[in-house]
């Protein structure tokens, strides 16, 4: 059973639609579709609405367009998938053999600093949000900067902005999970200070294993582990080992898993593929390759119970705690 906290398939599908493609969620040429997920016993997939602030005139309208596409695809595939906003719904889908699809948000700037927009996206089913992507926005500063910075210079104290703190408080009170992937180290420290409940890093690896800004340093892994957070392993070779030849991506993901388990605890390791968020021809290029990752986790020394926790159990537990 597989539960994955992050993919960019939804925004990729939307982009292809704009270019005239008729591809949908059931079957497509992307990294991930429902037919292949079913074959691999997926029980849950988060689908991120991703907005590129440098590439859109109206970030909120862009987000709404993607949520519409999400619901349209869910309605078309009701036999195999259910959009879920609560743990009870996930459990119902799981027992009926349906895949749960959870709507998430990547780039807090899509709310344009307006908490009413956050609530509107919550009403449409969103239950997790990254405070930022690779740009400074109204809420926070990123760990890694794209060269274009539409909203700021990138120069600043790097912790959360006042608006970011207000958004976090709103998210905790309505039951939306803060996602610290892409956030600066100082920002993650602020999230730890401002919140009380567990949160997620939906698609982040360990910086001690591969030194990239997008990966989490040991002190944050330890603190997030103590809080009961879950960190989703990202399959992008650039974050795994810089794309080094000679090591398979799955073996590298397993090394990150071992390190995160050592620092944060086995109960804080999850999956966050980032499928359709990067180009790669690695040994885990799509959902059909998930068996290779499970095998690599066993080979790295995890027990059957631990592999189950990484692949599904820890994410379900986080959702039970936060979404009820
Ligand atoms: Zn991302």
GROMACS .gro file of C-alpha atoms and ligand atoms in nm:
model
  325
    1UNK     CA    1   0.000   0.000   0.000
    2UNK     CA    2   0.133   0.341  -0.102
    3UNK     CA    3   0.049   0.693   0.020
    4UNK     CA    4   0.235   0.978  -0.151
    5UNK     CA    5   0.227   1.337  -0.020
    6UNK     CA    6   0.329   1.526  -0.335
    7UNK     CA    7   0.302   1.522  -0.712
    8UNK     CA    8   0.272   1.795  -0.976
    9UNK     CA    9   0.056   1.590  -1.210
   10UNK     CA   10  -0.245   1.822  -1.177
   11UNK     CA   11  -0.066   2.138  -1.290
   12UNK     CA   12   0.110   1.941  -1.565
   13UNK     CA   13  -0.227   1.809  -1.688
   14UNK     CA   14  -0.365   2.163  -1.684
   15UNK     CA   15  -0.069   2.290  -1.888
   16UNK     CA   16  -0.118   2.014  -2.144
   17UNK     CA   17  -0.490   2.091  -2.166
   18UNK     CA   18  -0.399   2.448  -2.252
   19UNK     CA   19  -0.190   2.312  -2.536
   20UNK     CA   20  -0.484   2.111  -2.668
   21UNK     CA   21  -0.417   1.772  -2.504
   22UNK     CA   22  -0.718   1.563  -2.396
   23UNK     CA   23  -0.519   1.359  -2.142
   24UNK     CA   24  -0.684   1.299  -1.808
   25UNK     CA   25  -0.617   1.137  -1.473
   26UNK     CA   26  -0.734   0.786  -1.560
   27UNK     CA   27  -0.470   0.714  -1.821
   28UNK     CA   28  -0.200   0.945  -1.950
   29UNK     CA   29   0.163   0.968  -2.058
   30UNK     CA   30   0.274   1.143  -1.736
   31UNK     CA   31   0.450   0.983  -1.438
   32UNK     CA   32   0.123   0.905  -1.269
   33UNK     CA   33  -0.231   0.797  -1.358
   34UNK     CA   34  -0.512   0.611  -1.182
   35UNK     CA   35  -0.478   0.291  -1.386
   36UNK     CA   36  -0.112   0.250  -1.292
   37UNK     CA   37  -0.173   0.358  -0.932
   38UNK     CA   38  -0.432   0.085  -0.894
   39UNK     CA   39  -0.190  -0.176  -1.023
   40UNK     CA   40   0.059  -0.067  -0.759
   41UNK     CA   41  -0.189  -0.065  -0.466
   42UNK     CA   42  -0.187   0.310  -0.408
   43UNK     CA   43  -0.430   0.408  -0.134
   44UNK     CA   44  -0.363   0.783  -0.131
   45UNK     CA   45  -0.213   1.052  -0.351
   46UNK     CA   46  -0.187   1.422  -0.278
   47UNK     CA   47  -0.244   1.634  -0.590
   48UNK     CA   48  -0.081   1.976  -0.568
   49UNK     CA   49  -0.216   2.292  -0.720
   50UNK     CA   50   0.109   2.458  -0.824
   51UNK     CA   51   0.122   2.825  -0.917
   52UNK     CA   52   0.436   2.980  -1.066
   53UNK     CA   53   0.420   3.342  -0.949
   54UNK     CA   54   0.654   3.452  -1.227
   55UNK     CA   55   0.438   3.287  -1.491
   56UNK     CA   56   0.087   3.403  -1.404
   57UNK     CA   57  -0.097   3.736  -1.389
   58UNK     CA   58  -0.357   3.620  -1.136
   59UNK     CA   59  -0.223   3.353  -0.898
   60UNK     CA   60  -0.559   3.293  -0.726
   61UNK     CA   61  -0.748   3.251  -1.056
   62UNK     CA   62  -0.474   3.011  -1.167
   63UNK     CA   63  -0.525   2.810  -0.846
   64UNK     CA   64  -0.904   2.801  -0.893
   65UNK     CA   65  -0.864   2.679  -1.249
   66UNK     CA   66  -0.655   2.386  -1.123
   67UNK     CA   67  -0.901   2.300  -0.845
   68UNK     CA   68  -1.178   2.292  -1.110
   69UNK     CA   69  -0.974   2.048  -1.318
   70UNK     CA   70  -0.915   1.834  -1.006
   71UNK     CA   71  -1.288   1.806  -0.935
   72UNK     CA   72  -1.371   1.748  -1.300
   73UNK     CA   73  -1.126   1.456  -1.313
   74UNK     CA   74  -1.253   1.316  -0.982
   75UNK     CA   75  -1.613   1.322  -1.110
   76UNK     CA   76  -1.507   1.141  -1.429
   77UNK     CA   77  -1.338   0.863  -1.232
   78UNK     CA   78  -1.570   0.807  -0.937
   79UNK     CA   79  -1.539   0.430  -0.974
   80UNK     CA   80  -1.171   0.432  -0.882
   81UNK     CA   81  -1.098   0.749  -0.688
   82UNK     CA   82  -1.252   0.966  -0.417
   83UNK     CA   83  -1.150   1.320  -0.325
   84UNK     CA   84  -1.095   1.316   0.051
   85UNK     CA   85  -1.089   1.593   0.310
   86UNK     CA   86  -1.096   1.380   0.626
   87UNK     CA   87  -0.934   1.071   0.769
   88UNK     CA   88  -1.272   0.897   0.790
   89UNK     CA   89  -1.315   0.939   0.414
   90UNK     CA   90  -0.967   0.801   0.352
   91UNK     CA   91  -1.050   0.496   0.559
   92UNK     CA   92  -1.379   0.445   0.376
   93UNK     CA   93  -1.202   0.465   0.037
   94UNK     CA   94  -0.931   0.230   0.156
   95UNK     CA   95  -1.182  -0.033   0.268
   96UNK     CA   96  -1.370   0.000  -0.063
   97UNK     CA   97  -1.048  -0.037  -0.262
   98UNK     CA   98  -1.067   0.318  -0.397
   99UNK     CA   99  -0.774   0.556  -0.423
  100UNK     CA  100  -0.799   0.866  -0.203
  101UNK     CA  101  -0.704   1.192  -0.375
  102UNK     CA  102  -0.622   1.487  -0.150
  103UNK     CA  103  -0.598   1.837  -0.291
  104UNK     CA  104  -0.293   2.033  -0.170
  105UNK     CA  105  -0.143   2.372  -0.251
  106UNK     CA  106   0.215   2.454  -0.349
  107UNK     CA  107   0.295   2.826  -0.322
  108UNK     CA  108   0.127   3.019  -0.041
  109UNK     CA  109   0.150   3.329  -0.266
  110UNK     CA  110  -0.156   3.203  -0.457
  111UNK     CA  111  -0.361   3.348  -0.168
  112UNK     CA  112  -0.204   3.692  -0.226
  113UNK     CA  113  -0.185   3.752   0.149
  114UNK     CA  114  -0.563   3.723   0.187
  115UNK     CA  115  -0.687   3.468   0.443
  116UNK     CA  116  -1.032   3.468   0.275
  117UNK     CA  117  -0.863   3.314  -0.030
  118UNK     CA  118  -0.705   3.048   0.190
  119UNK     CA  119  -1.051   2.967   0.327
  120UNK     CA  120  -1.197   2.957  -0.025
  121UNK     CA  121  -0.938   2.699  -0.129
  122UNK     CA  122  -1.008   2.503   0.191
  123UNK     CA  123  -1.377   2.503   0.096
  124UNK     CA  124  -1.278   2.351  -0.240
  125UNK     CA  125  -1.100   2.066  -0.062
  126UNK     CA  126  -0.740   2.179  -0.006
  127UNK     CA  127  -0.595   2.036   0.317
  128UNK     CA  128  -0.222   2.114   0.297
  129UNK     CA  129  -0.020   2.413   0.175
  130UNK     CA  130   0.347   2.502   0.131
  131UNK     CA  131   0.408   2.853   0.262
  132UNK     CA  132   0.619   2.930  -0.044
  133UNK     CA  133   0.782   2.783  -0.354
  134UNK     CA  134   1.119   2.912  -0.480
  135UNK     CA  135   1.021   3.280  -0.452
  136UNK     CA  136   0.988   3.523  -0.167
  137UNK     CA  137   0.614   3.589  -0.119
  138UNK     CA  138   0.381   3.764   0.129
  139UNK     CA  139   0.433   3.487   0.385
  140UNK     CA  140   0.791   3.367   0.380
  141UNK     CA  141   1.132   3.321   0.219
  142UNK     CA  142   1.238   3.005   0.034
  143UNK     CA  143   1.537   2.776   0.097
  144UNK     CA  144   1.633   2.782  -0.271
  145UNK     CA  145   1.580   3.087  -0.497
  146UNK     CA  146   1.476   3.088  -0.861
  147UNK     CA  147   1.668   3.360  -1.044
  148UNK     CA  148   1.350   3.560  -1.117
  149UNK     CA  149   1.190   3.701  -0.799
  150UNK     CA  150   0.857   3.861  -0.891
  151UNK     CA  151   0.765   3.978  -0.540
  152UNK     CA  152   1.088   4.068  -0.371
  153UNK     CA  153   1.462   4.079  -0.384
  154UNK     CA  154   1.519   3.768  -0.173
  155UNK     CA  155   1.710   3.983   0.072
  156UNK     CA  156   1.563   3.970   0.419
  157UNK     CA  157   1.579   3.800   0.755
  158UNK     CA  158   1.452   3.476   0.593
  159UNK     CA  159   1.219   3.376   0.878
  160UNK     CA  160   0.841   3.392   0.846
  161UNK     CA  161   0.680   3.729   0.776
  162UNK     CA  162   0.400   3.855   1.001
  163UNK     CA  163   0.146   3.746   0.737
  164UNK     CA  164   0.304   3.401   0.736
  165UNK     CA  165   0.244   3.370   1.110
  166UNK     CA  166  -0.120   3.482   1.065
  167UNK     CA  167  -0.167   3.225   0.788
  168UNK     CA  168  -0.018   2.948   1.002
  169UNK     CA  169  -0.255   3.031   1.286
  170UNK     CA  170  -0.549   3.027   1.044
  171UNK     CA  171  -0.434   2.695   0.895
  172UNK     CA  172  -0.403   2.532   1.235
  173UNK     CA  173  -0.745   2.651   1.340
  174UNK     CA  174  -0.931   2.536   1.024
  175UNK     CA  175  -0.740   2.206   0.996
  176UNK     CA  176  -0.507   2.262   0.702
  177UNK     CA  177  -0.162   2.104   0.731
  178UNK     CA  178   0.135   2.343   0.696
  179UNK     CA  179   0.389   2.206   0.450
  180UNK     CA  180   0.746   2.332   0.500
  181UNK     CA  181   0.898   2.195   0.178
  182UNK     CA  182   1.066   2.484  -0.011
  183UNK     CA  183   1.072   2.700   0.306
  184UNK     CA  184   1.398   2.852   0.442
  185UNK     CA  185   1.558   2.688   0.748
  186UNK     CA  186   1.473   2.999   0.953
  187UNK     CA  187   1.115   2.973   0.832
  188UNK     CA  188   1.089   2.610   0.947
  189UNK     CA  189   1.224   2.714   1.288
  190UNK     CA  190   0.951   2.978   1.305
  191UNK     CA  191   0.685   2.721   1.209
  192UNK     CA  192   0.809   2.503   1.497
  193UNK     CA  193   0.785   2.801   1.732
  194UNK     CA  194   0.444   2.926   1.617
  195UNK     CA  195   0.254   2.594   1.583
  196UNK     CA  196   0.181   2.319   1.831
  197UNK     CA  197   0.056   2.037   1.609
  198UNK     CA  198   0.259   1.813   1.376
  199UNK     CA  199   0.304   1.933   1.017
  200UNK     CA  200   0.463   1.802   0.697
  201UNK     CA  201   0.756   1.851   0.464
  202UNK     CA  202   0.573   1.687   0.177
  203UNK     CA  203   0.870   1.645  -0.059
  204UNK     CA  204   1.209   1.701   0.109
  205UNK     CA  205   1.522   1.496   0.175
  206UNK     CA  206   1.822   1.510   0.414
  207UNK     CA  207   2.093   1.774   0.363
  208UNK     CA  208   2.354   1.563   0.546
  209UNK     CA  209   2.314   1.298   0.275
  210UNK     CA  210   2.317   1.545  -0.017
  211UNK     CA  211   2.401   1.909   0.036
  212UNK     CA  212   2.123   2.101  -0.140
  213UNK     CA  213   1.925   2.392   0.008
  214UNK     CA  214   1.597   2.209  -0.062
  215UNK     CA  215   1.700   1.929   0.175
  216UNK     CA  216   1.649   1.954   0.552
  217UNK     CA  217   1.943   1.993   0.794
  218UNK     CA  218   1.982   1.754   1.086
  219UNK     CA  219   1.870   1.996   1.358
  220UNK     CA  220   1.538   2.049   1.179
  221UNK     CA  221   1.495   1.675   1.115
  222UNK     CA  222   1.542   1.614   1.490
  223UNK     CA  223   1.301   1.891   1.593
  224UNK     CA  224   1.039   1.782   1.338
  225UNK     CA  225   1.071   1.423   1.458
  226UNK     CA  226   1.006   1.528   1.816
  227UNK     CA  227   0.693   1.711   1.697
  228UNK     CA  228   0.561   1.407   1.511
  229UNK     CA  229   0.596   1.565   1.165
  230UNK     CA  230   0.625   1.353   0.850
  231UNK     CA  231   0.890   1.412   0.582
  232UNK     CA  232   0.808   1.284   0.233
  233UNK     CA  233   1.106   1.138   0.042
  234UNK     CA  234   1.155   1.326  -0.287
  235UNK     CA  235   1.267   1.117  -0.590
  236UNK     CA  236   1.432   1.404  -0.784
  237UNK     CA  237   1.795   1.295  -0.855
  238UNK     CA  238   1.920   1.654  -0.813
  239UNK     CA  239   1.814   1.645  -0.445
  240UNK     CA  240   1.913   1.279  -0.394
  241UNK     CA  241   2.275   1.274  -0.507
  242UNK     CA  242   2.305   1.556  -0.760
  243UNK     CA  243   2.223   1.307  -1.033
  244UNK     CA  244   2.547   1.114  -0.977
  245UNK     CA  245   2.609   0.828  -1.215
  246UNK     CA  246   2.659   0.487  -1.065
  247UNK     CA  247   2.400   0.498  -0.787
  248UNK     CA  248   2.038   0.413  -0.860
  249UNK     CA  249   1.781   0.671  -0.751
  250UNK     CA  250   1.604   0.406  -0.540
  251UNK     CA  251   1.924   0.320  -0.351
  252UNK     CA  252   1.979   0.691  -0.293
  253UNK     CA  253   1.622   0.745  -0.170
  254UNK     CA  254   1.677   0.456   0.073
  255UNK     CA  255   1.996   0.622   0.205
  256UNK     CA  256   1.799   0.942   0.272
  257UNK     CA  257   1.531   0.731   0.443
  258UNK     CA  258   1.788   0.568   0.671
  259UNK     CA  259   1.929   0.908   0.769
  260UNK     CA  260   1.590   1.070   0.828
  261UNK     CA  261   1.483   0.768   1.036
  262UNK     CA  262   1.802   0.804   1.241
  263UNK     CA  263   1.749   1.176   1.311
  264UNK     CA  264   1.370   1.219   1.312
  265UNK     CA  265   1.261   0.864   1.391
  266UNK     CA  266   1.110   0.592   1.172
  267UNK     CA  267   0.761   0.734   1.233
  268UNK     CA  268   0.855   1.057   1.055
  269UNK     CA  269   0.954   0.905   0.720
  270UNK     CA  270   0.703   0.908   0.435
  271UNK     CA  271   0.685   0.936   0.056
  272UNK     CA  272   0.663   1.259  -0.145
  273UNK     CA  273   0.766   1.155  -0.495
  274UNK     CA  274   0.744   1.496  -0.667
  275UNK     CA  275   0.631   1.302  -0.977
  276UNK     CA  276   0.577   1.528  -1.279
  277UNK     CA  277   0.766   1.803  -1.097
  278UNK     CA  278   1.097   1.714  -1.263
  279UNK     CA  279   1.240   1.538  -1.568
  280UNK     CA  280   1.435   1.221  -1.506
  281UNK     CA  281   1.510   0.884  -1.656
  282UNK     CA  282   1.604   0.721  -1.327
  283UNK     CA  283   1.496   0.377  -1.206
  284UNK     CA  284   1.192   0.545  -1.048
  285UNK     CA  285   1.048   0.748  -1.334
  286UNK     CA  286   0.682   0.679  -1.256
  287UNK     CA  287   0.438   0.496  -1.030
  288UNK     CA  288   0.498   0.164  -1.206
  289UNK     CA  289   0.853   0.165  -1.064
  290UNK     CA  290   0.744   0.188  -0.700
  291UNK     CA  291   0.832  -0.181  -0.644
  292UNK     CA  292   1.200  -0.095  -0.701
  293UNK     CA  293   1.184   0.160  -0.419
  294UNK     CA  294   1.015  -0.086  -0.180
  295UNK     CA  295   1.289  -0.337  -0.263
  296UNK     CA  296   1.562  -0.075  -0.203
  297UNK     CA  297   1.411   0.010   0.139
  298UNK     CA  298   1.423  -0.358   0.238
  299UNK     CA  299   1.780  -0.384   0.112
  300UNK     CA  300   1.877  -0.079   0.321
  301UNK     CA  301   1.777  -0.275   0.632
  302UNK     CA  302   1.421  -0.162   0.707
  303UNK     CA  303   1.190  -0.435   0.839
  304UNK     CA  304   0.858  -0.515   0.673
  305UNK     CA  305   0.675  -0.316   0.940
  306UNK     CA  306   0.906  -0.017   0.891
  307UNK     CA  307   0.864  -0.026   0.512
  308UNK     CA  308   0.485  -0.023   0.563
  309UNK     CA  309   0.519   0.282   0.791
  310UNK     CA  310   0.730   0.468   0.532
  311UNK     CA  311   0.511   0.374   0.237
  312UNK     CA  312   0.176   0.445   0.397
  313UNK     CA  313   0.134   0.422   0.775
  314UNK     CA  314   0.307   0.743   0.885
  315UNK     CA  315   0.118   0.963   0.640
  316UNK     CA  316  -0.216   0.809   0.741
  317UNK     CA  317  -0.132   0.873   1.106
  318UNK     CA  318  -0.052   1.239   1.038
  319UNK     CA  319  -0.383   1.285   0.854
  320UNK     CA  320  -0.574   1.111   1.134
  321UNK     CA  321  -0.422   1.352   1.384
  322UNK     CA  322  -0.475   1.673   1.188
  323UNK     CA  323  -0.777   1.616   0.965
  324UNK     CA  324  -0.981   1.401   1.202
  325LIG    ZN1  325   0.804   2.140  -0.503
   0.00000   0.00000   0.00000
